[in-house]
XYZ file of C-alpha atoms in Angstrom:
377
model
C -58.220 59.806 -28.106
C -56.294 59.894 -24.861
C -57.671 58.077 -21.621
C -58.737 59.722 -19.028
C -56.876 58.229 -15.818
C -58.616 60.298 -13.740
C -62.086 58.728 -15.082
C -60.852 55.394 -15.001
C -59.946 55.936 -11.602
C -62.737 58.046 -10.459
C -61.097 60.541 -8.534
C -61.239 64.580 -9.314
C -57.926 65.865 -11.358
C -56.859 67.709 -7.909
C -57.030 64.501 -6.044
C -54.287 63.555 -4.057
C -51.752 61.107 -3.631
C -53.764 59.510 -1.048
C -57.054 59.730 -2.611
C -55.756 58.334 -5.886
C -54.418 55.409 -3.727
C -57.484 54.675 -1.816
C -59.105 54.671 -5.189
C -56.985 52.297 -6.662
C -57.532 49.761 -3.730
C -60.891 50.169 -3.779
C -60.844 48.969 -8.015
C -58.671 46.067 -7.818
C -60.048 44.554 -4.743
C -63.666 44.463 -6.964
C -61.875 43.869 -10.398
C -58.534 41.440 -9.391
C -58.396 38.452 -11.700
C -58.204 35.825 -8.772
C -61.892 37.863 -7.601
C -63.834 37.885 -11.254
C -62.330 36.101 -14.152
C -64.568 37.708 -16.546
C -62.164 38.581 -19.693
C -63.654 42.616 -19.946
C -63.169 42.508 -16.471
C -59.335 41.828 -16.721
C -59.484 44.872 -19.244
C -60.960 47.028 -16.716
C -58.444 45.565 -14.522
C -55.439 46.454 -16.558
C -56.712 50.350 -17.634
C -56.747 50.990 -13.600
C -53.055 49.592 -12.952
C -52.142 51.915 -16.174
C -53.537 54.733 -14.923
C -52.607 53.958 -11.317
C -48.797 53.883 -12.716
C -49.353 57.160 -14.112
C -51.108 59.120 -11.623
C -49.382 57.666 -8.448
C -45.911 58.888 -10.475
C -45.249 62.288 -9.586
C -43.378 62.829 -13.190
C -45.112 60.370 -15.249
C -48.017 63.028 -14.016
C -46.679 66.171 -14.620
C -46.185 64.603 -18.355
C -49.647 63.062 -18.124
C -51.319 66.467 -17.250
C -49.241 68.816 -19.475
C -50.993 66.318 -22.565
C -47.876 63.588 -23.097
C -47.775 59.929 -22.956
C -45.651 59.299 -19.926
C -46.358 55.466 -20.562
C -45.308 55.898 -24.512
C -41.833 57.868 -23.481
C -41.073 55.284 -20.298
C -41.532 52.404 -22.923
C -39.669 53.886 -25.787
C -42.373 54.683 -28.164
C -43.710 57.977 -29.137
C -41.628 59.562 -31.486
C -38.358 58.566 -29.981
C -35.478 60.484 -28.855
C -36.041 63.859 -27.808
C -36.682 65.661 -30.847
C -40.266 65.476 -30.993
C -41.285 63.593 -28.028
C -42.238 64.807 -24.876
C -39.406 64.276 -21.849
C -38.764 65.626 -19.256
C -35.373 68.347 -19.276
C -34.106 66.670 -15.698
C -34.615 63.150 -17.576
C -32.159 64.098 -20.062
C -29.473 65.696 -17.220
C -30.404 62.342 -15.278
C -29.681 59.998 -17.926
C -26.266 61.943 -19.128
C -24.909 62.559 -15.873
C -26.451 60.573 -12.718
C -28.358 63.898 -11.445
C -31.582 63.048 -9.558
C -33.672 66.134 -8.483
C -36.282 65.742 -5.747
C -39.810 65.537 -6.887
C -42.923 66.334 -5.124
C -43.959 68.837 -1.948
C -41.831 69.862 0.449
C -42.871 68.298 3.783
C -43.466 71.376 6.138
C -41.810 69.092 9.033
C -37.735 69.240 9.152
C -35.545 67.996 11.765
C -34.148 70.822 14.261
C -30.660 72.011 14.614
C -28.626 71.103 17.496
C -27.488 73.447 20.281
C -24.665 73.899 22.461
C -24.288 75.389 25.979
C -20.911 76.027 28.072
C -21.066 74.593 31.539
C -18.674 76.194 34.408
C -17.784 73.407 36.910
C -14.890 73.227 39.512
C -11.357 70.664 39.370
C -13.185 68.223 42.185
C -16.361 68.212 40.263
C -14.324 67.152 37.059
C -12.173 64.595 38.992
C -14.898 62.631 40.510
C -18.186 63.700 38.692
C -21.012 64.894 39.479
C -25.166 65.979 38.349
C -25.368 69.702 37.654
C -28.912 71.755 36.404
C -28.561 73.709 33.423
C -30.911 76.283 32.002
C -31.551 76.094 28.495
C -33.375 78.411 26.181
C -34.355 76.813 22.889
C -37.132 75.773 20.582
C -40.357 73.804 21.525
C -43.228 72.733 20.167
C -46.177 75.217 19.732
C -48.233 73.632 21.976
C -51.459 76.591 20.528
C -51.134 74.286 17.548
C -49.157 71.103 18.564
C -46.869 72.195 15.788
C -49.155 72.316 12.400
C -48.431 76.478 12.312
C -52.332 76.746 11.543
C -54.701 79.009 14.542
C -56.702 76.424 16.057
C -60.041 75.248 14.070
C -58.405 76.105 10.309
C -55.827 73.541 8.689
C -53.309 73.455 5.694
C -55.299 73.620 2.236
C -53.681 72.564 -0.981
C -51.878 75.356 -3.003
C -54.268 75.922 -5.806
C -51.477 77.189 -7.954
C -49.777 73.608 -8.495
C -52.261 71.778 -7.206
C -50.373 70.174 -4.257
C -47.401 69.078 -6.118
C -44.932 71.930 -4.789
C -43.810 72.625 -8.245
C -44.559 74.604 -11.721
C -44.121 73.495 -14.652
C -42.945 74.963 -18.294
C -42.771 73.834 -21.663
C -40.609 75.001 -23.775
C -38.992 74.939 -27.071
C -35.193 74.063 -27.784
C -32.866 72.312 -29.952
C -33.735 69.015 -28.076
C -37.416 69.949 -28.824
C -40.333 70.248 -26.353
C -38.441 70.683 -22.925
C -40.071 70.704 -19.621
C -38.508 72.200 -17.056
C -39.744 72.456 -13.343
C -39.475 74.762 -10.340
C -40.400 75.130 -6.476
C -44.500 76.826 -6.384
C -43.851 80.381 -5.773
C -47.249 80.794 -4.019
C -46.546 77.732 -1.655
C -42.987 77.819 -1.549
C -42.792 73.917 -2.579
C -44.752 72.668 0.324
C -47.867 71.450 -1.638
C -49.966 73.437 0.909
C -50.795 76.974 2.308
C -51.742 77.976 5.699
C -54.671 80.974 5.256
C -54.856 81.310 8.743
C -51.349 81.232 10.390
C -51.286 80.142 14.296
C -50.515 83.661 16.533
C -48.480 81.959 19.360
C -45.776 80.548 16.379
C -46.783 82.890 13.550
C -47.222 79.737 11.566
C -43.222 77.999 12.085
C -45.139 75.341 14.589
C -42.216 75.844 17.638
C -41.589 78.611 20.041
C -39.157 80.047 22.350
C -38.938 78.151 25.642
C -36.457 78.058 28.613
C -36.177 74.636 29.601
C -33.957 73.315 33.082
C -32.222 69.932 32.344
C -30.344 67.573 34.438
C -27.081 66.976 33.017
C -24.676 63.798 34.691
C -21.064 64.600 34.625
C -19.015 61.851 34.120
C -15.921 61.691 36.035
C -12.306 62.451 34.328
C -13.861 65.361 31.999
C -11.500 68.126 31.008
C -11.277 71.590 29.113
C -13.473 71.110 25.951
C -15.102 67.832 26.892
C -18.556 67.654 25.150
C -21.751 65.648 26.525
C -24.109 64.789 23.911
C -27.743 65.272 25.035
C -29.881 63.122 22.324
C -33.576 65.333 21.437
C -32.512 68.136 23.481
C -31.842 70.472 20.959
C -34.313 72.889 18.358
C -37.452 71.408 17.539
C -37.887 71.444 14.054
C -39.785 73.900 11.881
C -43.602 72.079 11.665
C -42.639 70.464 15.237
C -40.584 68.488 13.332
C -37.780 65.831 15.474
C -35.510 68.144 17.940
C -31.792 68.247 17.306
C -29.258 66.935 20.416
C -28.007 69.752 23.039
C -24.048 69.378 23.446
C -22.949 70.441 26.624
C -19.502 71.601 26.694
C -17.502 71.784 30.070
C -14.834 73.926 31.142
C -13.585 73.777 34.047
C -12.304 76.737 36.229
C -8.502 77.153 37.713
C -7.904 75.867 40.964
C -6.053 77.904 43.513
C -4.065 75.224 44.735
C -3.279 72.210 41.883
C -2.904 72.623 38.136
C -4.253 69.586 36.182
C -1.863 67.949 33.214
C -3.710 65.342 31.535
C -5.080 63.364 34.593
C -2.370 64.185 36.916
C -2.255 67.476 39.228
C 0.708 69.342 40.386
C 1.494 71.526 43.605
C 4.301 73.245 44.859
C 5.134 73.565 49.021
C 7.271 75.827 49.754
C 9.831 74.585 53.019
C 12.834 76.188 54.931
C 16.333 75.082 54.424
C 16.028 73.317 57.956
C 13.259 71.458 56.949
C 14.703 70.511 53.828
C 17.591 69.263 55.355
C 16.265 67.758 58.780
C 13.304 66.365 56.814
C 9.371 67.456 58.064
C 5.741 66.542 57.256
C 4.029 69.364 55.798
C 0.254 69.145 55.710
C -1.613 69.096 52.447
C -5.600 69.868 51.474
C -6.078 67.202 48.659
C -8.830 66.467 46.796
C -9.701 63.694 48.918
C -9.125 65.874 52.808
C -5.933 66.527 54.600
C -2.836 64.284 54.123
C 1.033 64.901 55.353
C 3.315 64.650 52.710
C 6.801 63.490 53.987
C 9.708 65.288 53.220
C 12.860 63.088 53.795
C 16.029 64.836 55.302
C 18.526 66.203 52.737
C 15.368 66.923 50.161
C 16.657 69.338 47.677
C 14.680 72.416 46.174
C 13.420 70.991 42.790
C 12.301 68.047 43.786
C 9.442 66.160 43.884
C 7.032 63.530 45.889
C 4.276 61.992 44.195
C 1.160 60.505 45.659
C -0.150 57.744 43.625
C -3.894 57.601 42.870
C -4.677 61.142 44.013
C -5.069 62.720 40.754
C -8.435 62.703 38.501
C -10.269 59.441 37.750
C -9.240 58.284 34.127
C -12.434 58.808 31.670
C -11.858 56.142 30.232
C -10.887 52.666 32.653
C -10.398 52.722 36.248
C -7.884 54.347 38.242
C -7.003 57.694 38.867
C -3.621 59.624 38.179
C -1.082 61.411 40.552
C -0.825 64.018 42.716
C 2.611 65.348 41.888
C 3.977 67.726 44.766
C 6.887 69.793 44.153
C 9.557 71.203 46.915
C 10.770 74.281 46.688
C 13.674 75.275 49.367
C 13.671 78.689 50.640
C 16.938 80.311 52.019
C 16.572 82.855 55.084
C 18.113 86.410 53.522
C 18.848 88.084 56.652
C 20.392 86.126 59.460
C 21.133 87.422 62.963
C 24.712 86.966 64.420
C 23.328 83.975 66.647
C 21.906 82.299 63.458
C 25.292 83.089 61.390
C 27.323 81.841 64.210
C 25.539 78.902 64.397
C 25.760 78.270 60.558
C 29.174 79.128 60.546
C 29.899 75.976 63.568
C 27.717 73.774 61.067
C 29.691 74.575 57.962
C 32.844 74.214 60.042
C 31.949 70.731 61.207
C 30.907 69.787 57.684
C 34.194 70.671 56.639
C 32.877 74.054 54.344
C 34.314 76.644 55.890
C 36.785 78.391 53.456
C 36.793 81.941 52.078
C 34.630 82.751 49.071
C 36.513 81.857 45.923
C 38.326 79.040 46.788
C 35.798 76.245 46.437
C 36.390 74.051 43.095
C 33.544 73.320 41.379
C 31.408 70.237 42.726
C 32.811 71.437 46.420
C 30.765 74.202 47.130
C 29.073 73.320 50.125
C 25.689 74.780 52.326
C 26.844 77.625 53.826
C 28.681 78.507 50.905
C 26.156 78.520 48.885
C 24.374 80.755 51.712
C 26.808 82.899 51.512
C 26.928 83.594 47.536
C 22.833 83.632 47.530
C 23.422 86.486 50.304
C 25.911 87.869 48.043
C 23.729 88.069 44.558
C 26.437 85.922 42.671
């Protein structure tokens, strides 16, 4: 006749995984060898460890409760191979081909996805950082139920269809013999346990909508696509279970002025042809307040002047990059005859007056060229 694990142990055949443990305990603290050497005590002893090995199996009890000998099959006895002895249809799939399927519930608490949220900030903010707000709408805990999905004063109670285990099981018969195959607890979806009485703030899912406002540090150097990892800011979890991490992506609006290449900016000014040929200081709103920029005489359209250390701080190490301003040369189109006249005396003292055509290349001179841009050539 078979034993009776249950009975040795003393626990009900619902018990569960924790009562069957405290139970255990309880025996071999009273019957340990080193405690009473008695021989029919070490018996006793040895029936609770084998039951103990059964019962605190999840598969060896599925076998166990279905009427095999999980301790017969795990030893090789029984009847051998799986003709006529009782196994276990994911055994044989584990044994041929390295498969493991989870056993047991479900647990009802899962870690929560994480979020992302686009934040808007301006070309200074980027280049030298900066602590922004952000509103965030996501998942919290249910704080009707702190997150257990039951209404207050009720609880979880053990699926009475499988008994707490999360699973069914079948028998059936095959070529290999008696197979046993398992599946998730349709009543309790494979979480062990039901709720009866579902919380109404969460309907049960333990979290709820929430719109949360978060202070979020910009480091400086950030650019187009950047993301800030916010650790446990994301979804809570179904069950309250550990909230996923809130990415913050930045993107960062167009500046009127400067356009941003890597960690350098660019800027054109735009100058006369006097200018550009006496030389000037043209005045310049930088990121860091008003500076001249020099323009030395004979400064042609194309150019550039570049102010070191006035571009965005590097993300990564110190230092920032350049402010990179271009010159562009503008040429009058209408002259009066006292400007002409007066052009015409410079080009004449420079040696450029000649009529249109005669210039070889490399010799065209300023008011030549004036005179073709006036032309359209």
């Amino acid at each position: 006749m078979a034993t009776d694990y249950y009975a040795v142990l003393g626990v009900r055949r619902d018990a569960s995984q924790d009562e069957i443990k405290k139970a255990f305990r309880r025996l071999a603290r009273e019957l340990h060898p080193d405690v009473n050497p008695d021989p029919k005590t070490q018996e006793r002893f040895k029936e609770i460890n084998a039951a103990y090995e059964v019962l605190s199996d999840p598969q060896k009890k599925q076998v166990y409760d279905l009427g095999g000998d999980p301790l017969s099959n795990a030893s090789g006895g029984g009847q051998g191979g799986f003709g006529a002895g009782f196994g276990n249809f994911s055994d044989i799939m584990d044994a041929f081909f390295g498969t493991a399927s989870q056993r047991g519930p479900r647990s009802r608490t899962r870690r929560g996805q994480d979020a992302m949220i686009r934040l808007d900030i301006e070309l200074d903010e980027a280049a030298f950082g900066t602590t922004k707000e952000i509103q965030v709408d996501t998942a919290i805990v249910c704080t009707t139920c702190s997150g257990e999905g039951a209404a207050p004063g009720t609880s979880a109670q053990t699926c009475d269809m499988c008994r707490g285990r999360g699973e069914v099981s079948q028998v059936t018969r095959s070529f290999l013999g008696q197979v046993m195959t398992s599946r998730p607890c349709p009543q309790c979806q494979g979480f062990g346990t039901v709720v009866p009485t579902p919380c109404p703030e969460c309907a049960g899912d333990g979290r709820v909508r929430s719109r949360r406002t978060l202070t979020v540090k910009i480091p400086a150097g950030v650019d187009n696509g950047t993301r800030i990892q916010l650790a446990g800011e994301g979804e809570v979890g179904p069950g309250g279970g550990p909230a996923g991490d809130l990415y913050v992506e930045i993107h960062e609006a167009a500046h009127p002025v400067f356009q941003r290449r890597g960690d350098d900016l660019h800027c054109t000014v735009t100058i006369p042809m006097t200018a550009a040929a006496l030389g000037t200081k043209v005045p310049l709103e930088t990121l860091d307040g008003l500076e001249e920029i020099d323009i030395r005489p004979g400064t042609q359209s194309g150019q550039s002047v570049p102010l070191h250390g006035r571009g965005v701080t590097h993300l990564r190490g110190g230092g920032r990059g350049q402010l990179i301003v271009h010159v562009e040369v503008t040429t009058p189109s209408k002259l009066d005859p006292e400007q002409e006249e007066l052009l015409r005396r410079l080009a004449k003292l420079r040696g450029e007056e000649r009529p249109l055509g005669e210039f070889k290349p490399g010799q065209q001179g300023l008011f030549s060229r004036l005179k073709d841009a006036f032309n359209g050539r």
